[in-house]
Coordinates of C-alpha atoms and ligand atoms in Angstrom, one line a residue:
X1 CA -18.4 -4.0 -10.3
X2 CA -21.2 -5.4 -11.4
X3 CA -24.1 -8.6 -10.1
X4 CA -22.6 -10.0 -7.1
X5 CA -20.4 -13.0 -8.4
X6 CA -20.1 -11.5 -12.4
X7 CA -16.2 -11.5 -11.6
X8 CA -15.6 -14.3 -9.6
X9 CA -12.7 -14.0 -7.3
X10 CA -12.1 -10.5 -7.7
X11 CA -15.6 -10.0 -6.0
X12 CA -13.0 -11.0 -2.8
X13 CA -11.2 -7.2 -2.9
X14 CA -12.8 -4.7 -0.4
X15 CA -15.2 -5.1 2.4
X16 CA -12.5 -5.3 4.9
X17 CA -13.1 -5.5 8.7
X18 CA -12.3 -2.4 10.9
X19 CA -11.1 -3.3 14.2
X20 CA -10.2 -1.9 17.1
X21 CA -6.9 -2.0 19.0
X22 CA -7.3 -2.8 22.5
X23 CA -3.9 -4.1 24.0
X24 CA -1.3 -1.8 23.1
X25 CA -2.8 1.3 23.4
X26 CA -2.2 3.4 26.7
X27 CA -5.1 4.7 29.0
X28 CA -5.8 8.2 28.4
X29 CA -5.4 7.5 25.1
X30 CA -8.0 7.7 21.8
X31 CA -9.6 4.8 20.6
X32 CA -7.6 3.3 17.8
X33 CA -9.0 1.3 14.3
X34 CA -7.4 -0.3 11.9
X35 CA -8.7 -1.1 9.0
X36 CA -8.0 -4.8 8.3
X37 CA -6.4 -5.0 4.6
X38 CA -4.5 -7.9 4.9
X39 CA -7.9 -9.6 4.6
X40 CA -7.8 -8.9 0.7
X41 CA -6.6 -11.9 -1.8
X42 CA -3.3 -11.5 -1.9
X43 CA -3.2 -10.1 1.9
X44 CA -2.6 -6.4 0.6
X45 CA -4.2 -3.4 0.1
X46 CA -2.7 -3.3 -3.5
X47 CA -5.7 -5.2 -4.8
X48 CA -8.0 -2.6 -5.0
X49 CA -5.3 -0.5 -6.4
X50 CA -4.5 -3.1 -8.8
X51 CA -8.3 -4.0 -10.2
X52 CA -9.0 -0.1 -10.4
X53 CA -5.8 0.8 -12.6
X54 CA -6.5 -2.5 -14.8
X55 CA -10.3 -1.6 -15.3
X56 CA -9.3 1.5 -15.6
X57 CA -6.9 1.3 -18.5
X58 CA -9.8 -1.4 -20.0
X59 CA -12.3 1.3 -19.9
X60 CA -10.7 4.1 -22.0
X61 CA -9.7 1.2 -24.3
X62 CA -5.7 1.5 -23.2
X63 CA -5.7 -2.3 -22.5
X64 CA -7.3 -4.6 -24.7
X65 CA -6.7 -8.8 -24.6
X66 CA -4.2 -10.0 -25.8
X67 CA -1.9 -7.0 -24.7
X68 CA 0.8 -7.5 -22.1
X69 CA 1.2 -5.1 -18.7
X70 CA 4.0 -4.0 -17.5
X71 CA 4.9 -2.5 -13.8
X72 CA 7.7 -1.9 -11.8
X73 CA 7.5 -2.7 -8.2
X74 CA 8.3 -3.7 -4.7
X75 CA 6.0 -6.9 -5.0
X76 CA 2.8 -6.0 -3.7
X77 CA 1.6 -4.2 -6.4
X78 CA 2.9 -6.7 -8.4
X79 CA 1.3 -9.5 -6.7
X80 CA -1.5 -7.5 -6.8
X81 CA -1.7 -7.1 -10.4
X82 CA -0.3 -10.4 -10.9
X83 CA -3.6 -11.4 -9.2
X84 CA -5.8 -9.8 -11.6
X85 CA -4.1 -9.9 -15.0
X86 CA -4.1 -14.1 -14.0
X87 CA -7.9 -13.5 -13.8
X88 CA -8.5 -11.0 -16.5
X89 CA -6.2 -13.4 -18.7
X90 CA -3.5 -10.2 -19.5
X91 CA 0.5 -11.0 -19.8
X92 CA 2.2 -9.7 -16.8
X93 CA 6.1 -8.3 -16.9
X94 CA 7.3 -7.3 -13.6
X95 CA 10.7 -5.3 -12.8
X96 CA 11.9 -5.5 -9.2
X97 CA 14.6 -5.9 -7.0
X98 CA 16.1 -8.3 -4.6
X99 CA 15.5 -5.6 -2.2
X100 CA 12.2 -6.7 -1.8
X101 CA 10.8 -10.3 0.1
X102 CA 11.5 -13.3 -1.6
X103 CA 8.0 -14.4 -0.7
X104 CA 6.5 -11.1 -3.3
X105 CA 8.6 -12.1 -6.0
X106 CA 7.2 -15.9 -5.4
X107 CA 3.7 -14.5 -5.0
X108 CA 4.2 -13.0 -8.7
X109 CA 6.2 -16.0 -10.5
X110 CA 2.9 -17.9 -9.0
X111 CA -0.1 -15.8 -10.5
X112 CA 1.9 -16.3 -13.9
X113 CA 4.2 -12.9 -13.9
X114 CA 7.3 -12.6 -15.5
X115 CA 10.1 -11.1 -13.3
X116 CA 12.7 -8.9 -14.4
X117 CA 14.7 -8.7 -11.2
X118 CA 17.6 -6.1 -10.7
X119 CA 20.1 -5.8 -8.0
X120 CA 20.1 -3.8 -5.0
X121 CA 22.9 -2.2 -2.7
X122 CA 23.2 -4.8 0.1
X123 CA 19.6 -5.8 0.1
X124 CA 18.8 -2.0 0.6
X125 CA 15.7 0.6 -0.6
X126 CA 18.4 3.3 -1.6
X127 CA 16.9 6.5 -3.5
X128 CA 18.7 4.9 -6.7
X129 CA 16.9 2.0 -6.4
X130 CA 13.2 3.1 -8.4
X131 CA 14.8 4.8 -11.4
X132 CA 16.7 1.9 -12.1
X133 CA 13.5 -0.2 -12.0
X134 CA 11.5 2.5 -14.0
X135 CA 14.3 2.6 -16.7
X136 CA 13.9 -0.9 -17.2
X137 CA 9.8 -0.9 -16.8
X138 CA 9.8 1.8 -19.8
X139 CA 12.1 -0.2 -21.9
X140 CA 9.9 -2.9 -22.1
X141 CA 6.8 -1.1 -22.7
X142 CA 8.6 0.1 -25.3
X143 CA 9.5 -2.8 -26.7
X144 CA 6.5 -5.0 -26.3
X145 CA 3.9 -2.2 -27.0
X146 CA 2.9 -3.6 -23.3
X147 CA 0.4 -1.0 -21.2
X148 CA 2.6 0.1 -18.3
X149 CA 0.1 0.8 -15.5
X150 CA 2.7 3.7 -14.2
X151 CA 1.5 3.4 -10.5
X152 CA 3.5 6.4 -9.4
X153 CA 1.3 8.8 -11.5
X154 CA -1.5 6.9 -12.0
X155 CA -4.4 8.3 -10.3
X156 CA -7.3 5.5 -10.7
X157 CA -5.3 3.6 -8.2
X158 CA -6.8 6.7 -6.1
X159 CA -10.4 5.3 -6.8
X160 CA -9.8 1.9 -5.8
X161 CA -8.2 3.2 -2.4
X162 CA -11.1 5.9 -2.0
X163 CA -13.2 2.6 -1.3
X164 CA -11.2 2.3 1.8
X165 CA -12.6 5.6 2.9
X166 CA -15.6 5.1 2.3
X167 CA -16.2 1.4 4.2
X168 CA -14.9 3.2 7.2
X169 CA -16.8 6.2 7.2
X170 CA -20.0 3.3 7.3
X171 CA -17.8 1.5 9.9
X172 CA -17.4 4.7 12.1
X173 CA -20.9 6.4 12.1
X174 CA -19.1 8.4 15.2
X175 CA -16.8 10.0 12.9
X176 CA -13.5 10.2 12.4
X177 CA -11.0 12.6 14.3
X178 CA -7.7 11.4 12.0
X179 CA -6.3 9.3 9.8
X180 CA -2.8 8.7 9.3
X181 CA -0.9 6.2 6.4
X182 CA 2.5 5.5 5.5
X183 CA 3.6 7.2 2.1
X184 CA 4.4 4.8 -0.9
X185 CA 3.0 6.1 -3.9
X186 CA 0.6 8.2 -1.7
X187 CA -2.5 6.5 -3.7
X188 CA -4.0 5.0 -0.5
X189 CA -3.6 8.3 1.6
X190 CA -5.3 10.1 -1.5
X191 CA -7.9 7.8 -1.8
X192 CA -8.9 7.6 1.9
X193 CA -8.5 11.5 2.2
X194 CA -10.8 12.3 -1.1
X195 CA -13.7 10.1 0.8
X196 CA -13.5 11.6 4.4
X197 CA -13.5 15.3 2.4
X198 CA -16.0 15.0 0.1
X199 CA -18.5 13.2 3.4
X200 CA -17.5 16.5 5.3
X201 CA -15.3 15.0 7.8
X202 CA -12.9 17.1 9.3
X203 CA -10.6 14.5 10.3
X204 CA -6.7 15.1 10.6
X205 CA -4.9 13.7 7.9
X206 CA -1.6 12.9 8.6
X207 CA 1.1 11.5 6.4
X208 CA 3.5 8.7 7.3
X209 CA 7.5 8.7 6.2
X210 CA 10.4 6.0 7.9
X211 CA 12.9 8.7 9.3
X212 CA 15.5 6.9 7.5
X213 CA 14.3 8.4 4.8
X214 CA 12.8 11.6 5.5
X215 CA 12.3 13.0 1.7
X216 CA 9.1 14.6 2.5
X217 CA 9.8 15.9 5.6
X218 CA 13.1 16.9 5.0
X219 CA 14.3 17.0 1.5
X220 CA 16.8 14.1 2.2
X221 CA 16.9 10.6 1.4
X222 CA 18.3 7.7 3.0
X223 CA 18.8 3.7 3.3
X224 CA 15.9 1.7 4.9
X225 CA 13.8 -1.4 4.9
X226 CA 10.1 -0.2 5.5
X227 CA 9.0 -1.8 2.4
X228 CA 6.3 0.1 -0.2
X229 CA 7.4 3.2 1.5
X230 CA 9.9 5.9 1.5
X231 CA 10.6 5.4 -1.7
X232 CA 13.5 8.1 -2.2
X233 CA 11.2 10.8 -4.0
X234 CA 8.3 12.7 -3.2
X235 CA 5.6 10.8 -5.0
X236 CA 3.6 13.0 -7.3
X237 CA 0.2 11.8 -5.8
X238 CA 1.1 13.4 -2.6
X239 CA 0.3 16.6 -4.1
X240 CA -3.7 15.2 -4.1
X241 CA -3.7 14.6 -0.5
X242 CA -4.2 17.5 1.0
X243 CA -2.6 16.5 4.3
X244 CA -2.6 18.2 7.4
X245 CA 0.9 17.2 8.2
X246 CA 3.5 14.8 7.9
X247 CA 5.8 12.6 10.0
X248 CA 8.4 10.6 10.0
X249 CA 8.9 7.5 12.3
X250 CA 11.4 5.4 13.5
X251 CA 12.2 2.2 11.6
X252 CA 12.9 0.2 15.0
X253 CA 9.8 1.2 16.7
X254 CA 7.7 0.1 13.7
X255 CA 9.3 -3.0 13.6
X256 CA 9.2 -3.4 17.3
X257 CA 5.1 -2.5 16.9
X258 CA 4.8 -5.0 14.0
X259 CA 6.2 -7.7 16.5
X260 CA 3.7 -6.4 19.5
X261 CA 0.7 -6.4 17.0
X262 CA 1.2 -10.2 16.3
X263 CA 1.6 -11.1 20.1
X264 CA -0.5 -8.5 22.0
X265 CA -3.4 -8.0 18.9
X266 CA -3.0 -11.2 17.1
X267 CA -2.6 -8.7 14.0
X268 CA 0.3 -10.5 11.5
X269 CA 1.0 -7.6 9.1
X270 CA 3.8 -6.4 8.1
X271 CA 6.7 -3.7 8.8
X272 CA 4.5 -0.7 7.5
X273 CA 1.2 -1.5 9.3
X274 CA 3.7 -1.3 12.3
X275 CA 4.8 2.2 11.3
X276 CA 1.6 3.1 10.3
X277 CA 0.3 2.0 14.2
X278 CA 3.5 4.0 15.7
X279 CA 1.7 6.7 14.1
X280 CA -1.7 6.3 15.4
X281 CA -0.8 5.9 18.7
X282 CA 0.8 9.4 18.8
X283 CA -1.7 10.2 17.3
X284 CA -4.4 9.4 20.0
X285 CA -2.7 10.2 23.2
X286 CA -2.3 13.8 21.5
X287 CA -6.0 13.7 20.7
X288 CA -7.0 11.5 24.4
X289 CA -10.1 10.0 25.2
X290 CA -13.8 10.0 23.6
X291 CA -11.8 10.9 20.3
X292 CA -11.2 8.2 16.9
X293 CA -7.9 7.7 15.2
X294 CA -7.9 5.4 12.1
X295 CA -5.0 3.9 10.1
X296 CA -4.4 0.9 8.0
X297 CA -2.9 -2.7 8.5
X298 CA -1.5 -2.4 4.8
X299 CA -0.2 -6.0 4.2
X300 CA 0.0 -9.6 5.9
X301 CA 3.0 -10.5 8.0
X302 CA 3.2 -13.9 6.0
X303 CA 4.9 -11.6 2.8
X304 CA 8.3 -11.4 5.5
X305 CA 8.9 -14.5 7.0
X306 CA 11.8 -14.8 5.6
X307 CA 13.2 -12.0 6.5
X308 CA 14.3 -10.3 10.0
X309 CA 11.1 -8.5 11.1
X310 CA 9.6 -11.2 13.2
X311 CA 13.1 -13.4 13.4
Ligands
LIG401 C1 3.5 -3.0 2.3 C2 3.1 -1.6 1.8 N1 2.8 -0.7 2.7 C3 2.5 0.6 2.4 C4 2.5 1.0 1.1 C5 2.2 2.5 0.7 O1 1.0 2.7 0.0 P1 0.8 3.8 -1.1 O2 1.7 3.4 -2.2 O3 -0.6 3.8 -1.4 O4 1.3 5.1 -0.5 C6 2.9 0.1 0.1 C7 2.9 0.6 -1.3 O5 3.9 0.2 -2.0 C8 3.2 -1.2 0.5 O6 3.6 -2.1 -0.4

């Protein structure tokens, strides 16, 4: 980026706040942080995903004005990018599901997206799911010459996430003992991990799955509802990440956290931040006191309102 205020509202993405969780983690216990995304535009991470792949793709001359994007997506990298292809002034054709919260595909219709929006099993993320969407994403790249920002394999999304390393490293100046995050596409694991390597930190890095779906950890796939992860594949960014391990949690304790963070923490974020804390709090009564665990409130709360997690 360049002055401060050159680029108007997209000088909101970043800076998050780092907070510390004091209710709902045991005595004996490391200190927990999470790093406060849901403070971002559209209440998600995904923005700085979203600005790096578009400036990306603007930089090496990919996307031009005039020319239309295309994604495929749960809804928060669509909001995302539906966020900044309303400010950059860039078409927007979005393929999704009615898997995914009403309240995402709204978010999109509202920055000016188009939806393309395909049917699900029973409201289900099933491992069929994505290449049905990607099918569709690549036929209208095809047919509209439209720049498909590919997120699965797209590796700037990777610089825009290693932000989120770096503003906690400044956050922290105690240092880091691990890091954990939920697996999506893997960009925000990869991102955060790059910045804690390249400062020297030594931090654990620990990878996220819902054990509904345990690809990574074991090969097989399954039905869940942790949405933007688990996505039925390994995701080829995982390979970047360099992790030290990785674990998969139980879908009804991450809702049940999600529900705690909102009453005990006064965090509203959604189903994967409550995974993602399930995690950390292993995590740190492994590790025990005097020692720093880190993780990431991915999304708001407000994105599921409609659905069961807080009903
Ligand atoms: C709500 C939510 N949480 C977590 C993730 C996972 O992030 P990443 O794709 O960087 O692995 C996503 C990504 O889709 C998401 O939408």
């Amino acid at each position: 980026m360049g002055e401060r205020g050159d680029h108007g509202v997209l000088e909101a993405i970043g800076d998050t706040p780092l907070i510390r969780l004091a209710r709902v983690v045991p005595e004996g216990s490391a200190e927990v942080w999470l790093k406060f995304e849901l403070a971002n535009p559209t209440g998600s991470y995904k923005d700085r995903m979203a600005l790096a792949m578009i400036e990306g793709a603007e930089r090496r001359g990919e996307l031009r004005p005039g020319m239309t994007v295309v994604e495929y997506t749960g809804g928060s990298t669509g909001s995302s990018l539906a966020f900044v292809c309303a400010v950059k002034g860039y078409r927007l054709r979005i393929v999704t599901s009615d898997a995914f919260a009403t309240e995402k595909l709204r978010t999109m219709e509202a920055f000016g997206a188009r939806l393309t929006v395909l049917p699900s099993e029973g409201g289900m993320i099933t491992p069929g799911l994505l290449p049905r969407l990607i099918t569709e994403a690549e036929r209208i790249r095809d047919a509209e010459g439209a720049y498909w920002t590919d997120q699965f394999n797209n590796t700037d999304s990777v610089e825009g996430y290693r932000r989120i390393g770096d503003e906690l490293l400044a956050q922290l100046p105690g240092g880091v003992d691990a890091f954990c995050g939920g697996i999506g596409t893997a960009g925000m694991i990869v991102g955060v991990a790059r910045a804690l390597r390249e400062a020297g930190s030594a931090a654990r890095i620990v990878a996220l799955e819902p054990a509904g779906s345990p690809v990574i950890t074991t090969g097989a796939g399954g039905p869940h509802h942790v949405e933007g992860l688990g996505v039925g594949f390994v995701p080829p960014l995982l390979a970047l990440a360099g992790q030290d391990e990785v674990r998969a949690i139980d879908e009804r304790e991450a809702r049940a956290m999600s529900r705690r963070l909102a009453r005990d923490e006064g965090v509203f974020a959604g189903t994967s931040t409550g995974l993602n804390v399930v995690g950390a709090l292993a995590l740190a009564a492994e590790l025990g006191t005097g020692r720093t665990v880190v993780t990431v409130a991915c999304d708001t709360g407000l994105k599921y309102l409609r659905g069961d997690l807080f009903g």
